[in-house]
Coordinates of C-alpha atoms in Angstrom, one line a residue:
S5 CA 112.4 108.0 120.7
S6 CA 113.9 107.0 117.4
G7 CA 111.6 106.6 114.4
I8 CA 111.0 103.2 112.8
N9 CA 110.2 103.2 109.1
A10 CA 108.3 100.4 107.5
E11 CA 110.9 100.4 104.8
Y12 CA 114.1 102.3 104.2
G13 CA 116.9 102.4 101.5
W14 CA 120.5 103.3 101.2
N15 CA 123.4 102.6 98.7
E16 CA 126.4 100.4 98.6
A17 CA 129.7 101.1 96.8
W18 CA 132.7 98.8 96.4
F19 CA 136.1 100.3 97.0
R20 CA 139.3 100.0 99.1
R21 CA 139.6 101.5 102.6
P22 CA 143.3 102.3 103.1
D23 CA 142.3 104.4 106.1
L24 CA 141.2 101.2 108.0
P25 CA 142.9 98.0 109.2
K26 CA 143.1 95.2 106.7
G27 CA 139.9 93.3 106.0
Y28 CA 137.5 96.2 105.6
D29 CA 137.8 96.7 101.8
G30 CA 134.8 95.9 99.6
W31 CA 131.2 96.9 100.1
Q32 CA 130.6 100.2 101.9
A33 CA 127.2 101.5 103.0
V34 CA 126.5 105.1 102.0
D35 CA 123.2 106.8 102.8
A36 CA 122.3 109.7 100.4
T37 CA 119.4 110.7 102.7
P38 CA 120.9 110.7 106.2
Q39 CA 118.5 110.7 109.1
E40 CA 120.7 112.8 111.4
A41 CA 123.9 114.8 111.4
S42 CA 127.3 113.1 111.6
E43 CA 130.0 115.3 113.2
S44 CA 127.7 118.3 112.6
V45 CA 127.3 117.5 108.9
M46 CA 124.3 115.8 107.3
R47 CA 126.0 112.7 106.0
C48 CA 126.2 109.0 106.6
G49 CA 129.1 106.7 105.6
P50 CA 131.0 105.3 103.9
C51 CA 130.7 102.5 106.4
P52 CA 132.2 99.0 105.9
V53 CA 129.4 96.4 105.7
K54 CA 131.7 94.0 107.5
A55 CA 132.0 96.4 110.4
I56 CA 128.3 96.6 110.8
K57 CA 128.0 92.8 110.9
E58 CA 130.9 92.4 113.4
G59 CA 129.8 95.4 115.6
D60 CA 133.0 97.3 115.2
L61 CA 131.5 100.6 116.2
Y62 CA 134.8 102.4 116.7
L63 CA 135.6 102.4 112.9
P64 CA 134.7 105.3 110.6
Y65 CA 132.2 106.3 109.4
D66 CA 128.9 106.1 111.3
V67 CA 129.1 102.4 112.0
G68 CA 127.2 102.8 115.3
F69 CA 124.3 104.5 113.6
L70 CA 124.0 102.0 110.8
F71 CA 124.4 99.1 113.2
S72 CA 121.4 100.4 115.1
E73 CA 119.4 100.8 111.9
V74 CA 119.5 97.0 111.3
N75 CA 119.8 95.7 114.9
G76 CA 117.6 98.0 117.0
D77 CA 114.9 96.8 119.5
R78 CA 111.4 98.1 119.8
I79 CA 110.6 98.8 123.4
W80 CA 107.1 99.3 124.6
W81 CA 106.6 101.4 127.7
K82 CA 103.7 101.8 130.0
V83 CA 103.3 105.5 131.1
E84 CA 101.5 106.1 134.3
K85 CA 99.3 109.1 135.0
D86 CA 102.1 110.7 137.1
G87 CA 104.5 110.3 134.2
D88 CA 106.4 107.3 135.5
M89 CA 107.5 104.8 132.8
A90 CA 108.1 101.1 132.9
V91 CA 109.1 98.6 130.2
E92 CA 106.3 96.3 129.3
Y93 CA 107.6 94.4 126.3
V94 CA 110.8 94.3 124.2
D95 CA 110.6 93.1 120.5
K96 CA 114.1 92.1 119.5
S97 CA 113.4 90.8 116.0
C98 CA 111.3 93.5 114.3
I99 CA 114.2 95.7 113.0
G100 CA 116.3 94.7 110.0
K101 CA 114.3 91.6 109.2
H102 CA 114.7 91.7 105.4
I103 CA 117.6 93.6 104.0
S104 CA 117.4 93.3 100.2
T105 CA 118.6 94.6 96.9
K106 CA 117.6 94.0 93.3
A107 CA 119.2 90.9 91.8
V108 CA 121.6 91.4 88.8
G109 CA 119.9 90.7 85.5
S110 CA 116.4 90.2 86.9
D111 CA 113.6 91.8 89.0
E112 CA 114.0 89.2 91.8
R113 CA 114.9 90.1 95.3
E114 CA 118.4 89.3 96.6
D115 CA 118.5 88.8 100.3
L116 CA 121.5 90.6 102.0
T117 CA 120.4 90.2 105.6
S118 CA 123.3 87.7 106.4
C119 CA 125.8 90.3 105.1
Y120 CA 124.7 92.8 107.7
K121 CA 124.0 90.6 110.7
Y122 CA 124.3 87.1 112.1
E123 CA 121.2 85.0 112.4
E124 CA 118.9 86.1 115.2
G125 CA 119.5 84.2 118.4
S126 CA 122.7 82.5 117.2
E127 CA 125.8 82.3 119.4
K128 CA 127.7 84.7 117.1
E129 CA 124.9 87.2 117.2
R130 CA 125.0 87.2 121.0
E131 CA 128.8 87.7 120.9
V132 CA 128.4 90.8 118.7
Q133 CA 125.6 92.2 120.9
E134 CA 127.8 91.7 124.0
K135 CA 130.7 93.5 122.3
V136 CA 128.5 96.4 121.3
S137 CA 127.0 96.8 124.8
H138 CA 130.5 97.8 126.0
F139 CA 130.3 100.9 123.9
S140 CA 126.9 101.9 125.2
S141 CA 126.6 105.1 127.2
R142 CA 123.2 103.9 128.5
K143 CA 123.9 100.5 129.9
E144 CA 121.1 100.9 132.4
W145 CA 118.7 100.9 129.4
V146 CA 119.8 97.3 128.4
V147 CA 116.7 95.2 129.0
K148 CA 117.2 91.7 130.2
P149 CA 115.0 89.0 128.7
T150 CA 112.3 87.5 130.9
S151 CA 110.6 84.1 130.7
R152 CA 107.2 83.9 129.1
D153 CA 104.7 81.1 128.4
L154 CA 102.4 83.0 126.0
E155 CA 103.4 83.0 122.3
V156 CA 101.6 85.4 119.9
E157 CA 101.8 85.0 116.2
I158 CA 100.3 87.3 113.6
E159 CA 99.7 85.5 110.3
R160 CA 100.3 88.1 107.6
E161 CA 98.0 87.5 104.6
T162 CA 97.9 89.5 101.4
A163 CA 95.2 92.1 101.6
L164 CA 93.5 92.8 98.2
M165 CA 91.9 96.1 97.6
G166 CA 88.1 95.9 97.5
S167 CA 87.9 92.6 99.5
D168 CA 87.6 91.8 103.2
I169 CA 91.0 92.1 105.0
T170 CA 91.5 89.4 107.6
I171 CA 94.2 89.4 110.2
P172 CA 94.5 86.1 112.2
I173 CA 96.2 86.4 115.6
K174 CA 97.3 83.0 117.0
L175 CA 97.7 82.7 120.8
T176 CA 99.6 79.7 122.1
N177 CA 99.9 78.8 125.8
T178 CA 103.2 77.0 126.3
S179 CA 102.5 76.4 130.0
E180 CA 102.3 72.7 130.9
S181 CA 100.0 73.1 133.9
S182 CA 97.8 76.2 133.8
T183 CA 95.2 77.9 131.7
R184 CA 95.9 81.4 130.6
T185 CA 93.3 84.2 130.4
V186 CA 94.4 86.6 127.7
S187 CA 93.0 90.1 127.2
I188 CA 93.4 91.4 123.7
S189 CA 93.4 95.1 122.7
A190 CA 94.0 95.8 119.0
Q191 CA 93.6 98.8 116.7
V192 CA 94.1 99.0 113.0
R193 CA 95.1 102.4 111.6
C194 CA 95.9 103.8 108.2
S195 CA 99.3 105.6 107.9
A196 CA 101.9 106.9 105.5
Y197 CA 104.3 104.5 103.7
T198 CA 106.9 105.2 106.4
G199 CA 104.7 103.4 108.9
R200 CA 104.4 106.4 111.1
T201 CA 101.0 107.3 112.6
D202 CA 99.6 110.2 114.5
N203 CA 96.3 111.3 116.1
N204 CA 94.9 112.3 112.7
S205 CA 95.5 108.8 111.1
P206 CA 92.2 107.2 110.3
I207 CA 91.2 104.4 112.7
L208 CA 89.8 101.4 110.7
K209 CA 89.1 98.9 113.5
T210 CA 89.2 98.6 117.3
V211 CA 88.9 95.2 119.1
H212 CA 88.8 94.4 122.8
S213 CA 88.3 90.7 123.8
V214 CA 89.2 88.1 126.4
H215 CA 90.2 84.5 125.6
E216 CA 90.9 81.5 127.8
V217 CA 93.7 79.3 126.3
S218 CA 94.3 75.9 127.9
E219 CA 97.7 74.6 128.7
G220 CA 99.5 73.5 125.5
E221 CA 96.7 74.7 123.3
S222 CA 96.2 77.5 120.8
D223 CA 93.4 79.9 120.0
T224 CA 93.0 82.2 117.0
V225 CA 91.5 85.7 117.1
T226 CA 90.6 87.1 113.7
I227 CA 90.2 90.8 112.9
T228 CA 88.1 91.4 109.8
I229 CA 88.0 94.8 108.1
S230 CA 85.3 95.3 105.4
P231 CA 85.9 97.4 102.2
D232 CA 83.4 100.0 103.5
D233 CA 85.8 100.5 106.5
Y234 CA 89.0 101.2 104.5
V235 CA 88.6 101.8 100.8
K236 CA 87.9 105.5 101.0
K237 CA 90.5 106.1 103.7
I238 CA 93.5 104.6 102.0
K239 CA 95.6 107.1 100.0
A240 CA 98.4 106.5 97.6
G241 CA 101.3 104.8 99.3
S242 CA 99.3 104.2 102.5
V243 CA 99.8 101.1 104.7
L244 CA 97.7 99.5 107.4
N245 CA 99.2 99.4 110.9
L246 CA 98.1 96.9 113.5
F247 CA 98.8 97.8 117.1
L248 CA 98.3 94.8 119.4
K249 CA 98.6 94.3 123.1
A250 CA 98.0 91.0 124.8
H251 CA 97.9 90.8 128.6
V252 CA 97.9 87.6 130.6
Q253 CA 95.8 88.1 133.7
E254 CA 97.3 85.3 135.8
T255 CA 101.0 86.2 135.3
K256 CA 100.8 89.9 134.3
Q257 CA 102.8 89.0 131.2
V258 CA 102.5 91.5 128.4
F259 CA 103.0 91.1 124.6
A260 CA 103.0 94.2 122.4
T261 CA 103.7 94.7 118.7
K262 CA 103.0 96.8 115.7
E263 CA 102.7 95.1 112.3
S264 CA 102.4 96.9 108.9
F265 CA 100.3 95.5 106.0
T266 CA 100.3 96.7 102.4
V267 CA 97.0 96.6 100.6
K268 CA 97.6 95.0 97.2
K269 CA 95.8 96.8 94.4
G270 CA 95.3 93.6 92.4
S271 CA 96.1 93.2 88.7
G272 CA 93.5 95.9 87.8
I273 CA 95.7 97.0 84.9
T274 CA 95.9 95.0 81.6
I275 CA 98.8 95.9 79.2
V276 CA 98.9 94.6 75.7
C277 CA 101.7 95.5 73.2
S278 CA 100.9 95.3 69.5
Q279 CA 104.2 93.4 68.8
K280 CA 106.2 90.8 70.7
T281 CA 109.4 92.5 69.5
V282 CA 109.8 96.0 68.3
K283 CA 112.4 97.8 66.2
Q284 CA 114.7 100.5 67.6
Y285 CA 113.4 104.0 67.0
E286 CA 110.2 102.7 65.3
D287 CA 106.8 103.4 66.7
F288 CA 104.7 100.7 68.3
E289 CA 101.3 100.7 69.9
V290 CA 100.4 99.7 73.5
S291 CA 96.9 99.2 74.8
V292 CA 96.2 99.7 78.5
S293 CA 93.0 99.2 80.5
Y294 CA 91.9 99.4 84.1
T295 CA 89.0 97.7 85.9
N296 CA 87.6 99.4 89.0
G297 CA 86.8 96.5 91.2
T298 CA 85.6 98.6 94.1
D299 CA 82.3 100.3 94.9
T300 CA 84.0 103.7 94.8
R301 CA 83.6 106.2 91.9
L302 CA 87.2 107.1 90.9
T303 CA 87.8 110.6 89.7
R304 CA 90.8 112.5 88.1
C305 CA 92.1 109.2 86.7
H306 CA 95.0 108.9 84.4
F307 CA 97.5 106.4 83.1
Y308 CA 101.3 107.1 83.4
M309 CA 103.7 105.1 81.3
E310 CA 107.5 105.1 81.3
G311 CA 110.5 102.8 81.1
P312 CA 114.3 102.9 80.8
G313 CA 115.2 103.1 77.1
I314 CA 111.6 103.9 76.0
R315 CA 111.1 107.4 74.7
R316 CA 108.5 109.9 75.5
S317 CA 107.0 109.1 78.9
K318 CA 103.3 109.6 78.6
K319 CA 100.4 110.6 80.8
L320 CA 96.9 109.8 79.5
Y321 CA 93.9 111.4 81.2
C322 CA 90.8 109.4 81.3
G323 CA 88.4 111.3 83.6
T324 CA 86.1 109.2 85.8
V325 CA 85.8 105.4 86.2
Q326 CA 82.5 104.2 87.7
P327 CA 82.3 101.3 90.1
H328 CA 83.0 97.9 88.5
K329 CA 83.6 99.5 85.1
T330 CA 86.6 99.3 82.8
I331 CA 88.4 102.1 80.9
D332 CA 90.9 101.6 78.2
R333 CA 93.4 103.7 76.1
K334 CA 95.9 103.3 73.3
I335 CA 99.2 105.0 73.0
T336 CA 102.1 105.1 70.5
L337 CA 105.7 104.8 71.9
S338 CA 109.2 104.1 70.6
A339 CA 112.3 102.6 72.1
H340 CA 115.9 103.8 71.6
R341 CA 117.8 101.1 73.6
L342 CA 118.4 97.6 72.4
G343 CA 117.6 94.4 74.4
E344 CA 114.8 93.6 76.9
R345 CA 113.1 96.7 78.2
T346 CA 110.5 97.2 80.9
L347 CA 107.4 99.3 80.4
L348 CA 105.9 100.5 83.6
V349 CA 102.2 101.5 83.7
K350 CA 100.6 103.2 86.7
F351 CA 96.9 104.0 87.1
C352 CA 96.4 107.1 89.3
N353 CA 93.3 108.6 90.8
S354 CA 92.2 110.9 93.6
K355 CA 90.2 108.3 95.6
I356 CA 92.1 105.1 96.3
A357 CA 95.7 103.8 96.2
H358 CA 97.4 103.7 92.8
A359 CA 97.8 100.4 90.8
T360 CA 100.9 99.5 88.9
D361 CA 101.9 96.8 86.4
R362 CA 104.6 96.2 83.9
I363 CA 105.5 94.2 80.8
K364 CA 108.7 93.2 79.1
I365 CA 109.4 94.5 75.5
V366 CA 112.3 93.2 73.4
V367 CA 113.9 95.9 71.2
E368 CA 115.8 94.8 68.1
Q369 CA 118.1 96.8 65.9
A370 CA 116.2 98.2 62.9
E371 CA 117.4 97.0 59.5
P372 CA 119.4 99.6 57.6
T373 CA 117.5 101.5 54.9
E374 CA 119.0 101.3 51.4
I375 CA 119.2 104.6 49.6
E376 CA 119.1 104.4 45.8

């Protein structure tokens, strides 16, 4: 099976493609960290973004691979004891949901999803999928949609480190005449930032329950994870993965999904610059502090500060931070680039996930020094 990352990045470059038919100049996708070999070489692209959107898999280079990266389906299989496999559920909307880049001139997110694919469920999207299916070497694996009268919605809420994590799961019975009995099996596990888990991944919560949902009605199942269940198990860059299976007893319908949640570390860090504007090449002072809002004793703690155009990246060691205590440090920096600069501060430790914050600093040109 192919892996599915919680997040993944690649590059785009703008140039002409005289080797292709007209209309494919412009943005080209290039992956500097290819996931598999292309023509026996570890490379990926350049691939016209337009070709990905239109499903032109026959064009060079690697259009088919990049198309699958943003249009793949997640198929859940049931494996019998004798090894036989059967499709239980197909999630057609979990891959390529938010394709983004950094906006020019700001830290805002610019959404590029519509540049890579047509709107999910639209007529144009169906036309592209139909065209692509003609190039498939495994047409018997194309799973046809089936009718369902159970809708499952996971309400993703921001999880804050040190507080209870709640995951509401909404069950809606769209049948007009029958009650549905739904068996819920759910498990929350901690995993690496890629979203992948294995048998060694810590299990934070397991839930098994049965719910009756009347016709046209909804019911909400809430999974709650206390800080004692997760704080000491989450490492830097970790995410929480919810594995959910819902089975309707009357119709044998099955819903299955995997959702990833990032635990927000909270503000935690406070950054104060001694000046609103600083002079190029002149020293300025920055104060940083961190409040440990958990019940965990943090060891091997340090602040790490850096920023484009700001000289001398610094690491400040600060030992141990006791539960619900604050530690602070001061540091002298200087900037060598003019304009608005960003100073990034990260608080690192050996116990829980790292916390990060940033401030903007305006750098002005220093006044010339007169020599008598």
